[in-house]
Structures are given as C-alpha cells and as structure tokens.
Short mmCIF file of C-alpha atoms in Angstrom, two decimals:
data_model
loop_
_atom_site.label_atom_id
_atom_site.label_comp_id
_atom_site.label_asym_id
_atom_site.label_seq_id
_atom_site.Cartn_x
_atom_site.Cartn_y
_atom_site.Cartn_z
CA UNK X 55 63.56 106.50 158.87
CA UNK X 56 67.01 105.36 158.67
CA UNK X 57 69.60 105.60 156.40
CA UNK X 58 73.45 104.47 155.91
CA UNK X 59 74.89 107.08 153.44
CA UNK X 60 78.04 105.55 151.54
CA UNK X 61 80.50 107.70 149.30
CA UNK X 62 82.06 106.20 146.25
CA UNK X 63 84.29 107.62 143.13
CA UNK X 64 84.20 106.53 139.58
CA UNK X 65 86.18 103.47 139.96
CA UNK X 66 85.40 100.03 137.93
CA UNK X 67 86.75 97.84 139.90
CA UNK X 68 85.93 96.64 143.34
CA UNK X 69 89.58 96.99 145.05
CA UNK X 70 89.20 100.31 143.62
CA UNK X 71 86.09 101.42 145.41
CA UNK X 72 87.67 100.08 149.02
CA UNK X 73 85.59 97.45 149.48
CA UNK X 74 88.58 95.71 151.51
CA UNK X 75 87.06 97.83 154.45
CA UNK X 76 84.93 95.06 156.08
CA UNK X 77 82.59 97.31 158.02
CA UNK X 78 81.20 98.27 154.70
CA UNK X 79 81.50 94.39 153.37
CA UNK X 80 79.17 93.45 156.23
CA UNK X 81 76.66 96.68 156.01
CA UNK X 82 76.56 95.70 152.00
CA UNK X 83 75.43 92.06 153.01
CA UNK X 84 73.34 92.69 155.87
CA UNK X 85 70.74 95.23 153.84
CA UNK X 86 67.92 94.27 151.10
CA UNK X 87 67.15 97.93 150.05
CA UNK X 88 69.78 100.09 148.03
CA UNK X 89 69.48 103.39 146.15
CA UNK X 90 71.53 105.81 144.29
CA UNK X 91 72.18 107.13 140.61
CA UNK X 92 72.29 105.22 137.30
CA UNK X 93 75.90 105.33 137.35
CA UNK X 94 76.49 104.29 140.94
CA UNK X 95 74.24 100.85 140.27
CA UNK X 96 76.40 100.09 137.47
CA UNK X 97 79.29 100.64 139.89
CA UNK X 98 78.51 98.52 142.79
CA UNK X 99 75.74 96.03 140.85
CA UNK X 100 78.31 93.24 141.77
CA UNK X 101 78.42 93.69 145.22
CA UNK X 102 74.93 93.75 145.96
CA UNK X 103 72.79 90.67 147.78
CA UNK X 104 70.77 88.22 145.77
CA UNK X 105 66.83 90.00 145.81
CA UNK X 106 67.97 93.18 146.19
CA UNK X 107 66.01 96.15 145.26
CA UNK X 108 67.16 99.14 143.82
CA UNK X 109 65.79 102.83 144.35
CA UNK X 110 66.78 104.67 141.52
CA UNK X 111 67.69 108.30 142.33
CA UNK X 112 66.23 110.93 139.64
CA UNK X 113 63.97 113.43 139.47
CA UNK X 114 61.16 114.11 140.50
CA UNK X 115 62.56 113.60 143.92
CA UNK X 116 59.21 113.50 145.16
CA UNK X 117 58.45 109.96 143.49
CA UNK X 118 61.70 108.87 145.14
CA UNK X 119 60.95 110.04 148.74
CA UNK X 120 57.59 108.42 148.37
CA UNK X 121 59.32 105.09 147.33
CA UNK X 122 62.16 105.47 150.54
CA UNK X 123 58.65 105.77 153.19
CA UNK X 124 56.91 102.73 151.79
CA UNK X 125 60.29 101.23 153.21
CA UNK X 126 59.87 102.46 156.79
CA UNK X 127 60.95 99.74 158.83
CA UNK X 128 64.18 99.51 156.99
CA UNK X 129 67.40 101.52 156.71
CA UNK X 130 68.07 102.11 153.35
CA UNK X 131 71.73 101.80 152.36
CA UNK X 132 72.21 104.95 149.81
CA UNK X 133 75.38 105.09 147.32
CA UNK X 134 76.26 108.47 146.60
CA UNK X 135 79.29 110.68 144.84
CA UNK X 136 82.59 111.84 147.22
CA UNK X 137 81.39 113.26 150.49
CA UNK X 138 77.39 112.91 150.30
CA UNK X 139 77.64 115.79 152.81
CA UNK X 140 79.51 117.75 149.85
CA UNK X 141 76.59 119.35 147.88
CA UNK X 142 75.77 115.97 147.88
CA UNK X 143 72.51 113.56 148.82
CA UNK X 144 72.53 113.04 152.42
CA UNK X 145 72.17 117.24 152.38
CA UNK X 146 68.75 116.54 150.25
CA UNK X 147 67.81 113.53 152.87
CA UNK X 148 68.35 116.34 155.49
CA UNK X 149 66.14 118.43 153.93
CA UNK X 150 63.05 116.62 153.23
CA UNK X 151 63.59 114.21 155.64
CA UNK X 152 64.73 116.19 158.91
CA UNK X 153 63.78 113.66 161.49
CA UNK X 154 65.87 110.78 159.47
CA UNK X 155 68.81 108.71 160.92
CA UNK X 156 71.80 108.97 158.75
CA UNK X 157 75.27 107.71 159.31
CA UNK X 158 77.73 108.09 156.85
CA UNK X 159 80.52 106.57 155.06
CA UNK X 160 82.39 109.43 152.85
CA UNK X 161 85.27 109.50 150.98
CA UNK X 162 87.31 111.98 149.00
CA UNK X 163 85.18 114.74 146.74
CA UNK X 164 86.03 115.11 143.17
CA UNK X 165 87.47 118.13 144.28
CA UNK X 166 89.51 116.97 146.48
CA UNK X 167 90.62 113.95 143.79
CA UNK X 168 91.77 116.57 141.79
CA UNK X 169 94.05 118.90 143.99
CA UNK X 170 95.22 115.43 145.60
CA UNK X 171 96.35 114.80 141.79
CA UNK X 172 97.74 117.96 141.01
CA UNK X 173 99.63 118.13 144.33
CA UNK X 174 97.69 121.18 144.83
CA UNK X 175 97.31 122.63 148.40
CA UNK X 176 93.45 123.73 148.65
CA UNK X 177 93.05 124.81 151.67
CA UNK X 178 91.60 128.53 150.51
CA UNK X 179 89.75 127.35 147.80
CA UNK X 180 86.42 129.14 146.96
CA UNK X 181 83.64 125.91 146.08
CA UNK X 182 81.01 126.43 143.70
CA UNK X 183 78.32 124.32 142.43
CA UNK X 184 77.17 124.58 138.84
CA UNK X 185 75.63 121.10 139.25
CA UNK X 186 71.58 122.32 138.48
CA UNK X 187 72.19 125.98 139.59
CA UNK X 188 72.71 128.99 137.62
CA UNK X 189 75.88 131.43 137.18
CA UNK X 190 75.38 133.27 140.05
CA UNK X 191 78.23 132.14 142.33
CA UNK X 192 80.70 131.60 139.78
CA UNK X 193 79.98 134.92 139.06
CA UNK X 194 80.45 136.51 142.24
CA UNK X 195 83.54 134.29 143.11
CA UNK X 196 85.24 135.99 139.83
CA UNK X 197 84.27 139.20 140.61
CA UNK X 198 85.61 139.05 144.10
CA UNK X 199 88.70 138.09 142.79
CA UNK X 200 88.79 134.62 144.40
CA UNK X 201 92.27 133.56 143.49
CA UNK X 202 91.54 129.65 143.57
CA UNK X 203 87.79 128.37 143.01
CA UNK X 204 86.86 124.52 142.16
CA UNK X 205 83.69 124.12 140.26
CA UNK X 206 81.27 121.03 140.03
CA UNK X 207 80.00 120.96 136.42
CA UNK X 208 76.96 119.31 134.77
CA UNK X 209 76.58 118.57 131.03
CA UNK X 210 75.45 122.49 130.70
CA UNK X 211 77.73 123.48 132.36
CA UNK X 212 80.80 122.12 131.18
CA UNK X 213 84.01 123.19 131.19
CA UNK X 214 83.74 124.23 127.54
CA UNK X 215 81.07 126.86 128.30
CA UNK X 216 82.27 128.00 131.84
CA UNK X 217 85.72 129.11 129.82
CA UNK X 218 83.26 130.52 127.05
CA UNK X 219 82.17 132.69 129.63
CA UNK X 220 85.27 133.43 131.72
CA UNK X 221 86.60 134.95 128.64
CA UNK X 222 83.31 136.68 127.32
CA UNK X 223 83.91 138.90 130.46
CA UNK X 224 87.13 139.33 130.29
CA UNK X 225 88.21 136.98 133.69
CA UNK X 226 91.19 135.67 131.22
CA UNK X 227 93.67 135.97 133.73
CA UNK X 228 92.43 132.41 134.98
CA UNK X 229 93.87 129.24 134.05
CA UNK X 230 92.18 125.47 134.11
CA UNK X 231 92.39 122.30 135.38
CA UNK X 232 89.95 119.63 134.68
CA UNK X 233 89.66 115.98 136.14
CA UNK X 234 87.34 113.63 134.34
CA UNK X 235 86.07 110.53 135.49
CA UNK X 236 88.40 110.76 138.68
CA UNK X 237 89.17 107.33 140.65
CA UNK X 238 89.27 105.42 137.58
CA UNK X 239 92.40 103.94 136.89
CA UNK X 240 91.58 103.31 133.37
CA UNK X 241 89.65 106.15 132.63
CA UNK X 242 90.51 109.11 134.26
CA UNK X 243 92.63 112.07 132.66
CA UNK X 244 93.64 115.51 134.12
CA UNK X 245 94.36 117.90 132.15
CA UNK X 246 95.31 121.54 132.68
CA UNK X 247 95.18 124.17 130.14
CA UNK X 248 94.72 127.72 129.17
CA UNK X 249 90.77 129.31 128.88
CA UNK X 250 91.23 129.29 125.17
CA UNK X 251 92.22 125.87 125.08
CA UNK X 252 89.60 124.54 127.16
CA UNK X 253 86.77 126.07 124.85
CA UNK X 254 88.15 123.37 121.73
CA UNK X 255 88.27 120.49 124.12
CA UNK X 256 85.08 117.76 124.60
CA UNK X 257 85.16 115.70 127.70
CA UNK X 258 84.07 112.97 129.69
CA UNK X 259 81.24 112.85 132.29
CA UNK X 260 81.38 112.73 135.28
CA UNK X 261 84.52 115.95 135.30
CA UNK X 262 84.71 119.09 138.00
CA UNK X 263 87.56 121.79 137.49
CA UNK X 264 89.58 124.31 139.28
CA UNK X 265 90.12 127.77 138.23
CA UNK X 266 93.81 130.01 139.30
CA UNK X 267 94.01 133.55 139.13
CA UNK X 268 97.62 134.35 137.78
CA UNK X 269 97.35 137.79 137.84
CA UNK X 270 94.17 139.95 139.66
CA UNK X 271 92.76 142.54 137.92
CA UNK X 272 92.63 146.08 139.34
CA UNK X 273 89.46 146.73 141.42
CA UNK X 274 88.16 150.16 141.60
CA UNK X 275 85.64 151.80 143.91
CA UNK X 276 83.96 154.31 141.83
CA UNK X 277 84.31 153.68 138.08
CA UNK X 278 84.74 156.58 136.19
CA UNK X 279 82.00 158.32 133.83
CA UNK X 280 84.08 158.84 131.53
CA UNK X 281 85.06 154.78 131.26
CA UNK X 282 81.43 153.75 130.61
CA UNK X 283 80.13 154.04 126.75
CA UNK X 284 77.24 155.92 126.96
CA UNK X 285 74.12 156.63 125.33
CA UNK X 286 74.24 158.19 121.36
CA UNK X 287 78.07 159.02 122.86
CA UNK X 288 76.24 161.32 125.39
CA UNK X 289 78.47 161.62 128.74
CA UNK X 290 75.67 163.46 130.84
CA UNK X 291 73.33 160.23 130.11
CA UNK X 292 74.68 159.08 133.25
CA UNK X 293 74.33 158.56 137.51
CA UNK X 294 77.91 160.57 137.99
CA UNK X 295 79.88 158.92 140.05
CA UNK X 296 79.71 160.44 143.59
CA UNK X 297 75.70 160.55 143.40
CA UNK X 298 76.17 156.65 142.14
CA UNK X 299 78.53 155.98 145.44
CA UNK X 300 75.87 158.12 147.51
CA UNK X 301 72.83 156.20 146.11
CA UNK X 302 73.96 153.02 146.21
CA UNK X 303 75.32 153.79 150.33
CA UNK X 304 71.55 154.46 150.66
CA UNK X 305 70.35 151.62 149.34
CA UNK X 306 72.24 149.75 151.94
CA UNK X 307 72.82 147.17 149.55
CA UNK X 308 75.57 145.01 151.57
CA UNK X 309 72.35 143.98 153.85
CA UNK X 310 70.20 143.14 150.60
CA UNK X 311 69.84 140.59 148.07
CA UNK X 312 67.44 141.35 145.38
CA UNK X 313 67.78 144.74 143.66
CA UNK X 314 65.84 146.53 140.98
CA UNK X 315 67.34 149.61 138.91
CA UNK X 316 64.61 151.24 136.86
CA UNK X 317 65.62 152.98 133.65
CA UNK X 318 69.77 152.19 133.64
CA UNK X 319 70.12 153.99 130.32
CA UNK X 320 73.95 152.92 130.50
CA UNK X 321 73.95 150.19 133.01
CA UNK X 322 76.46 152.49 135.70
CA UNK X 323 74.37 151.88 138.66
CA UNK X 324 73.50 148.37 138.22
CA UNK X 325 77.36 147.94 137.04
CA UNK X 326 78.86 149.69 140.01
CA UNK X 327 76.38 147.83 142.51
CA UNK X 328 77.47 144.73 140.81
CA UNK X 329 81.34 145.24 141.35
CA UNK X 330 81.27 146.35 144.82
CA UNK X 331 78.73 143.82 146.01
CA UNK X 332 78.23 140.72 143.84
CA UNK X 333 76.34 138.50 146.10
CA UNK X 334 73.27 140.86 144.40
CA UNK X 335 70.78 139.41 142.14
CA UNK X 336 70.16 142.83 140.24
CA UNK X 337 67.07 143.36 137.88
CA UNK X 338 67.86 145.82 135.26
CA UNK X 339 64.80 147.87 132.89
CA UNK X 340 65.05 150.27 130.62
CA UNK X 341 62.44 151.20 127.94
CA UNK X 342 65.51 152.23 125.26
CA UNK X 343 66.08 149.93 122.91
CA UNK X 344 69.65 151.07 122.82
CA UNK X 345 70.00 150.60 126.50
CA UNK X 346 70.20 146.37 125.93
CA UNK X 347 73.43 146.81 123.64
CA UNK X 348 74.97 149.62 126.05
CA UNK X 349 74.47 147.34 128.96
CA UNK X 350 75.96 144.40 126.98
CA UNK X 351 79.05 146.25 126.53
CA UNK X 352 79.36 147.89 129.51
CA UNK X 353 79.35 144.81 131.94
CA UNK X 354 81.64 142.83 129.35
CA UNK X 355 84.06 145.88 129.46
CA UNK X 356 83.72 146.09 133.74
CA UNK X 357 83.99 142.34 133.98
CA UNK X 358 80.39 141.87 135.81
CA UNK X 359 78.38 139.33 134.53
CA UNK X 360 74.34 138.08 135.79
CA UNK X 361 73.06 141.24 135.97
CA UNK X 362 69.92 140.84 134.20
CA UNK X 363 68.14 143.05 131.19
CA UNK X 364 64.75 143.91 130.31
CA UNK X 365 64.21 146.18 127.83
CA UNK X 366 60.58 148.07 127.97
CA UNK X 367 57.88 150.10 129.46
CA UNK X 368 58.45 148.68 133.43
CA UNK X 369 54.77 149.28 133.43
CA UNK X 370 53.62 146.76 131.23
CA UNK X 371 56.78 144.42 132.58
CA UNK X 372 55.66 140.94 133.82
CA UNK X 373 57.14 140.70 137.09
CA UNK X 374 55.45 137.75 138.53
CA UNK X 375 58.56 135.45 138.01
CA UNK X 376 60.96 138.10 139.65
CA UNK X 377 61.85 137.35 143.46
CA UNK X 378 60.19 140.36 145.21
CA UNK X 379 63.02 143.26 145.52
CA UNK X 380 64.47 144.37 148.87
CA UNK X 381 65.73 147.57 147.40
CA UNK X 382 65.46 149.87 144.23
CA UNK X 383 67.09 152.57 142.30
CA UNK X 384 65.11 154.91 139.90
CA UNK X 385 67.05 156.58 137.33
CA UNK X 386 64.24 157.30 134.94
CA UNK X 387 60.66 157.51 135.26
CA UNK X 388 59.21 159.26 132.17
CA UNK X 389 57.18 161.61 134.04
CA UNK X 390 55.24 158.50 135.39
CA UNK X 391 56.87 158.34 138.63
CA UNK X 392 53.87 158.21 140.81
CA UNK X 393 52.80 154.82 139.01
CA UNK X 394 56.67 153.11 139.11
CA UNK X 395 56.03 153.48 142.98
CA UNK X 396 53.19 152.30 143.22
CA UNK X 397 53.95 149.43 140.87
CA UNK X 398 57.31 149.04 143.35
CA UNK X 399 55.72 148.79 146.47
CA UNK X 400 53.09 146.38 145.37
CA UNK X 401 56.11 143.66 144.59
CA UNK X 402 58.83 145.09 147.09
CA UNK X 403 59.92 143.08 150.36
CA UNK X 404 58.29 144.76 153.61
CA UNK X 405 61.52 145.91 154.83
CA UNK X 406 62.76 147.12 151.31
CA UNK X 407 64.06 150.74 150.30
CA UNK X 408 63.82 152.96 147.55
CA UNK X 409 66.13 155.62 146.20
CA UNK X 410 65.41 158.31 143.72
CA UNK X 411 67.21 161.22 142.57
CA UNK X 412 65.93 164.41 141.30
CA UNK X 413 67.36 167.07 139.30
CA UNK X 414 64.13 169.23 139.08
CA UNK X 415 61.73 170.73 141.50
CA UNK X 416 58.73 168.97 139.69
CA UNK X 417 60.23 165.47 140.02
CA UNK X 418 61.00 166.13 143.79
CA UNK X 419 57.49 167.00 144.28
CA UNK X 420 56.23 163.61 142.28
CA UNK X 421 58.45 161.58 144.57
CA UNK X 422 56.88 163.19 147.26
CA UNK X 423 53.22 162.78 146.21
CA UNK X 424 54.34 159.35 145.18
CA UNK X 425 55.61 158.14 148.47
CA UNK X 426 52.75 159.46 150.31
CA UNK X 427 50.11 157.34 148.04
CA UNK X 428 51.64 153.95 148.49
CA UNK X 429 51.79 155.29 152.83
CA UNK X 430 56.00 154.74 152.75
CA UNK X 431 58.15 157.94 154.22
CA UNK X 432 61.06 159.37 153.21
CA UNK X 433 63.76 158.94 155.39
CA UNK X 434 65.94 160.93 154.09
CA UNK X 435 66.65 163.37 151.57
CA UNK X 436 70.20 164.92 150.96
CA UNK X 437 71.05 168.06 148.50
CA UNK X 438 74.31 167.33 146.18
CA UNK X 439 75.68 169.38 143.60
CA UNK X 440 79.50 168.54 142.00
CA UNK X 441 79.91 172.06 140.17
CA UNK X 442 78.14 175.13 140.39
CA UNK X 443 74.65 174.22 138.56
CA UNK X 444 72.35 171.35 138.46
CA UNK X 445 72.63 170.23 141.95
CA UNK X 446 70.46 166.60 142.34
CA UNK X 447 68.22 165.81 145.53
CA UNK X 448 68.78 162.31 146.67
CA UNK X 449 65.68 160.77 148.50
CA UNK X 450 65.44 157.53 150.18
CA UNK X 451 61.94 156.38 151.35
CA UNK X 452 61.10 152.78 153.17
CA UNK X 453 58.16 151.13 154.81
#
C-alpha cells in the first residue's frame, strides 16, 4: 500500500497550516481517501475534495488498518501531528504495515514549537513520551539527572500531575514550561512556571512541556545504611552497603531489564539498583505489612520513583501479569527457600541470574539443595565479612 504522510500544527486557519506550498495544494486535490484524528479533520475539513472520505484514526487500530487495505489500489493521504516520524503515525504505519510506501511531508514537533518560542537551544534535550505510556522514562530521565527533558502529555498525564509527581519525589529542582495548543495564533499560550505553580494551573489540549534542572542533586554510589529508615527503627534489618554494591555487581544488572527483589524489608536493594541503573523495571515483595510504608518513604526520600510494591507471601503472588525477570535478588525467604527458587525459575528469562546471600550455614545449604532441584549452577559463591563476626556468603547461580 501507499501512503503520503502530511504533518500539521494546531493552526485554524489555512495560511496558517502552509497550504501556500503548492506541492501539497496539488497532492490535497489529486486524492479521494484521507485519514487522521478528530482534531486534524476539523483542521483541514475545508481543504478537502468534494466526495471525499474520511478514515478516522482511533483505537482499536486494528478496525482502522482493516479500513486502509479495503483501499489497496489507492494511496491514502494521512494528516498527522508535527513530524509523523516523531512518536508519531507514520512510526505505527511502519509497524503494522512494513512493506507500505510512505513519503512524507513533516513539519515542526510541538517540541520543537516550543523551544523555537522560548528561544531555547535544544539540541541536548532528553524526549519522552507520556502520550499512552507509563512513568517509566520520565522516571529514569530524572533520575539520571537529565538537565533538559521535553515531555509529550495526554489528558492523564498532564502537566498538573507530572509536577504532582516531580515534587512527590523530591525532583524540585526542575522548573516548567508548557505550550498549549501551539501554531495557533489565536489560541496558543506559553507559559513557564515553577513545579508548585504548575500543580494549580488547568490547561488546554493539545499542550507538551519542557522540564530544566537548575541545580542537580548529589548522586551517590552506595547510599548509606544509616540514611535509609528501617524496619521497627532496626539498623541491622538491612543488605549493608558493600554486600548491596557486591550483589547487585552480580546481578549484572546494566545488561538486564526486568528485576525481582524478594523480601526488601526496607527497600535498599531495590532503591540502590534503582539509582545506579534506572532503565530497570524492578518488582519489589515483601510479606511485612510494614515493608509497603518503609518502601514508600524510602524511595520518596532517595528520589527513585516506579519501583513497584507487593506486599505478601511471594508464594501465593499472582505473577502471570509480570514480564518474566532476567535477574533476582533474595533477601528473605522464610525458611522456604527451596520453593522461592523453584517458583523463580519457573517465570525467569532463560538467560536470567539469581543472587542470594547467606548469613548461616543452614541457608547456604538450602540454596544449594535449591539450585540443584530446579538443574541451575552456581557460578559463583564469594565469602564477605565487614567486622569480625557474621561474615555473609554471596551466591550467584544461572541457567
């Protein structure tokens, strides 16, 4: 199939949109079947043919896919936001369509409307998409400190709730800029603002924003125990620091993506794997009670949010909606360890790892037993001890 791909902003007018540019003026009049959003008919209604027929784009997809083959034999002249190559609709053509003919007709991203507004160089600006996605890389741009990231919004995420969040964990040192209803010469407004601010504001659809870092926050590699709240104010309820560093080198976890950590009692591992390496979608259980408040506090007060919590028995945990692990941490087991690894291994990736450490003779020979049921091996297993007593095996077993 073919299809002719055409950018446009929010503008009302025609002069607005460009329309001067007679290439397009002639593709416009030469073509019976157009598609795009709601908003884009009511856009570019005017300029269409006499008998035209319009493909509306919304979901499912699949109905509108179905509707572009029955349409074969013609190219199909698709209106679409900014750059349709910018997390926009000729990428979804692409993808269900790979053997497709597009050419393309883009102009500016909101974005790039924006910057171009606030005189704003943007070269080294961090893009995220919050357009149907989750949190996820919002929240790893903040964590890595990104000093300059532009966000597309939907009407969840708006720029209301993104500052909600930015200041629930404690990224305040980022100010706002919002652009709503951008290439409208009547209608659009920029504002710019402090977090605060933005979460009193209400604004207009369609709006994107971009986020500066005035001041980064310190970064450290290896939080200390003593920094964490802990458990019933207990300080030894906790992975100490080196053996957290050691474990989480073991886990390898810069070459994973999904990672489990079974009882986090105070949330140091999953914390600490979340600072040094937020592209991580990290799994957190813990049969406390106590543990969901600890962990609530801890990643509000280490500035590391979308690690999620489930509190109870990991045994009787529903796992069937979690993407399959690739590697996981055991800091408790209840003296059930043999069934956590089986229960592991039936849901981890093949080429996934497991770490567990042991402070006692008995638990070291559990692991052992353990890893030799499910037919894994352990790779290796290092002896650490930070004082004079108590000195913790570290085991890491794979496939």
């Amino acid at each position: 199939m073919r299809f002719i791909v055409i950018g446009i902003n929010d503008a009302a007018q025609q002069e607005e949109i460009g329309w001067r540019n007679e290439e397009l003026v002639r593709v416009i009049a030469s073509h019976r079947v157009f598609s795009g959003g709601v908003r884009h008919h009511e856009l570019v209604a005017a300029l269409l043919p006499a008998s035209y027929e319009w493909i509306d784009i919304k979901v499912p997809l699949d109905a509108v896919f179905a509707r572009y083959r029955e349409h074969e034999q013609e190219e199909i002249v698709v209106f679409a936001s900014g750059d349709p190559l910018f997390f926009g609709f000729a990428n979804t053509i692409r993808n269900r369509m790979p053997e497709a003919q597009i050419q393309l007709y883009p102009t500016f991203n909101s974005l790039q409307l924006l910057a171009h507004q606030l005189v704003m160089p943007y070269q080294g600006m961090r893009i995220v998409s919050l357009t149907g996605r989750p949190w996820h890389e919002l929240d790893r741009a903040l964590i890595e400190q990104a000093t300059q990231i532009g966000v597309l919004t939907d009407r969840v995420h708006t720029p209301a709730t993104i500052a909600v969040r930015l200041l629930a964990y404690g990224f305040d040192n980022y100010r706002m800029a919002i652009g709503e209803r951008l290439g409208n010469r009547t209608l659009q407004r920029i504002r710019q603002c402090t977090l605060e601010e933005a979460t009193k504001l209400d604004y207009e659809q369609p709006n994107c924003l971009i986020l500066t870092c005035e001041q980064p926050k310190p970064h450290l590699f290896g939080i200390p125990d003593k920094a964490f709240a802990h458990l019933d104010g207990r300080e030894k309820m906790i992975t100490k620091m080196p053996i957290r560093l050691l474990s989480l080198s073991l886990l390898d976890l810069r070459e994973r993506n999904h990672f489990w950590d079974i009882g986090f009692c105070t949330g140091s591992v999953s914390i600490e794997a979340k600072t040094q390496f937020p592209h991580l979608h990290i799994e957190a259980f813990e049969i406390r009670e106590a543990g969901r408040q600890l962990m609530e506090e801890n990643v509000r007060r280490f500035h590391t949010p979308g690690i999620e919590t489930h509190i109870g028995d990991f045994l009787q945990e529903d796992l069937s909606q979690l993407p399959a692990p690739d590697a996981v941490f055991i800091g408790g087991h209840g003296g059930k360890l043999i069934e956590i690894v089986e229960r592991i291994t039936q849901r981890i990736s093949p080429k996934g790892v497991i770490v567990f450490n042991s402070v006692s003779e008995a638990s070291q020979a559990l692991f052992r037993e353990a890893i030799q049921r499910v037919g894994w091996h352990i790779e290796t297993e290092s002896r650490m001890a930070l004082d004079d007593f108590n000195p913790i095996t570290l085991f890491k077993a794979i496939n």
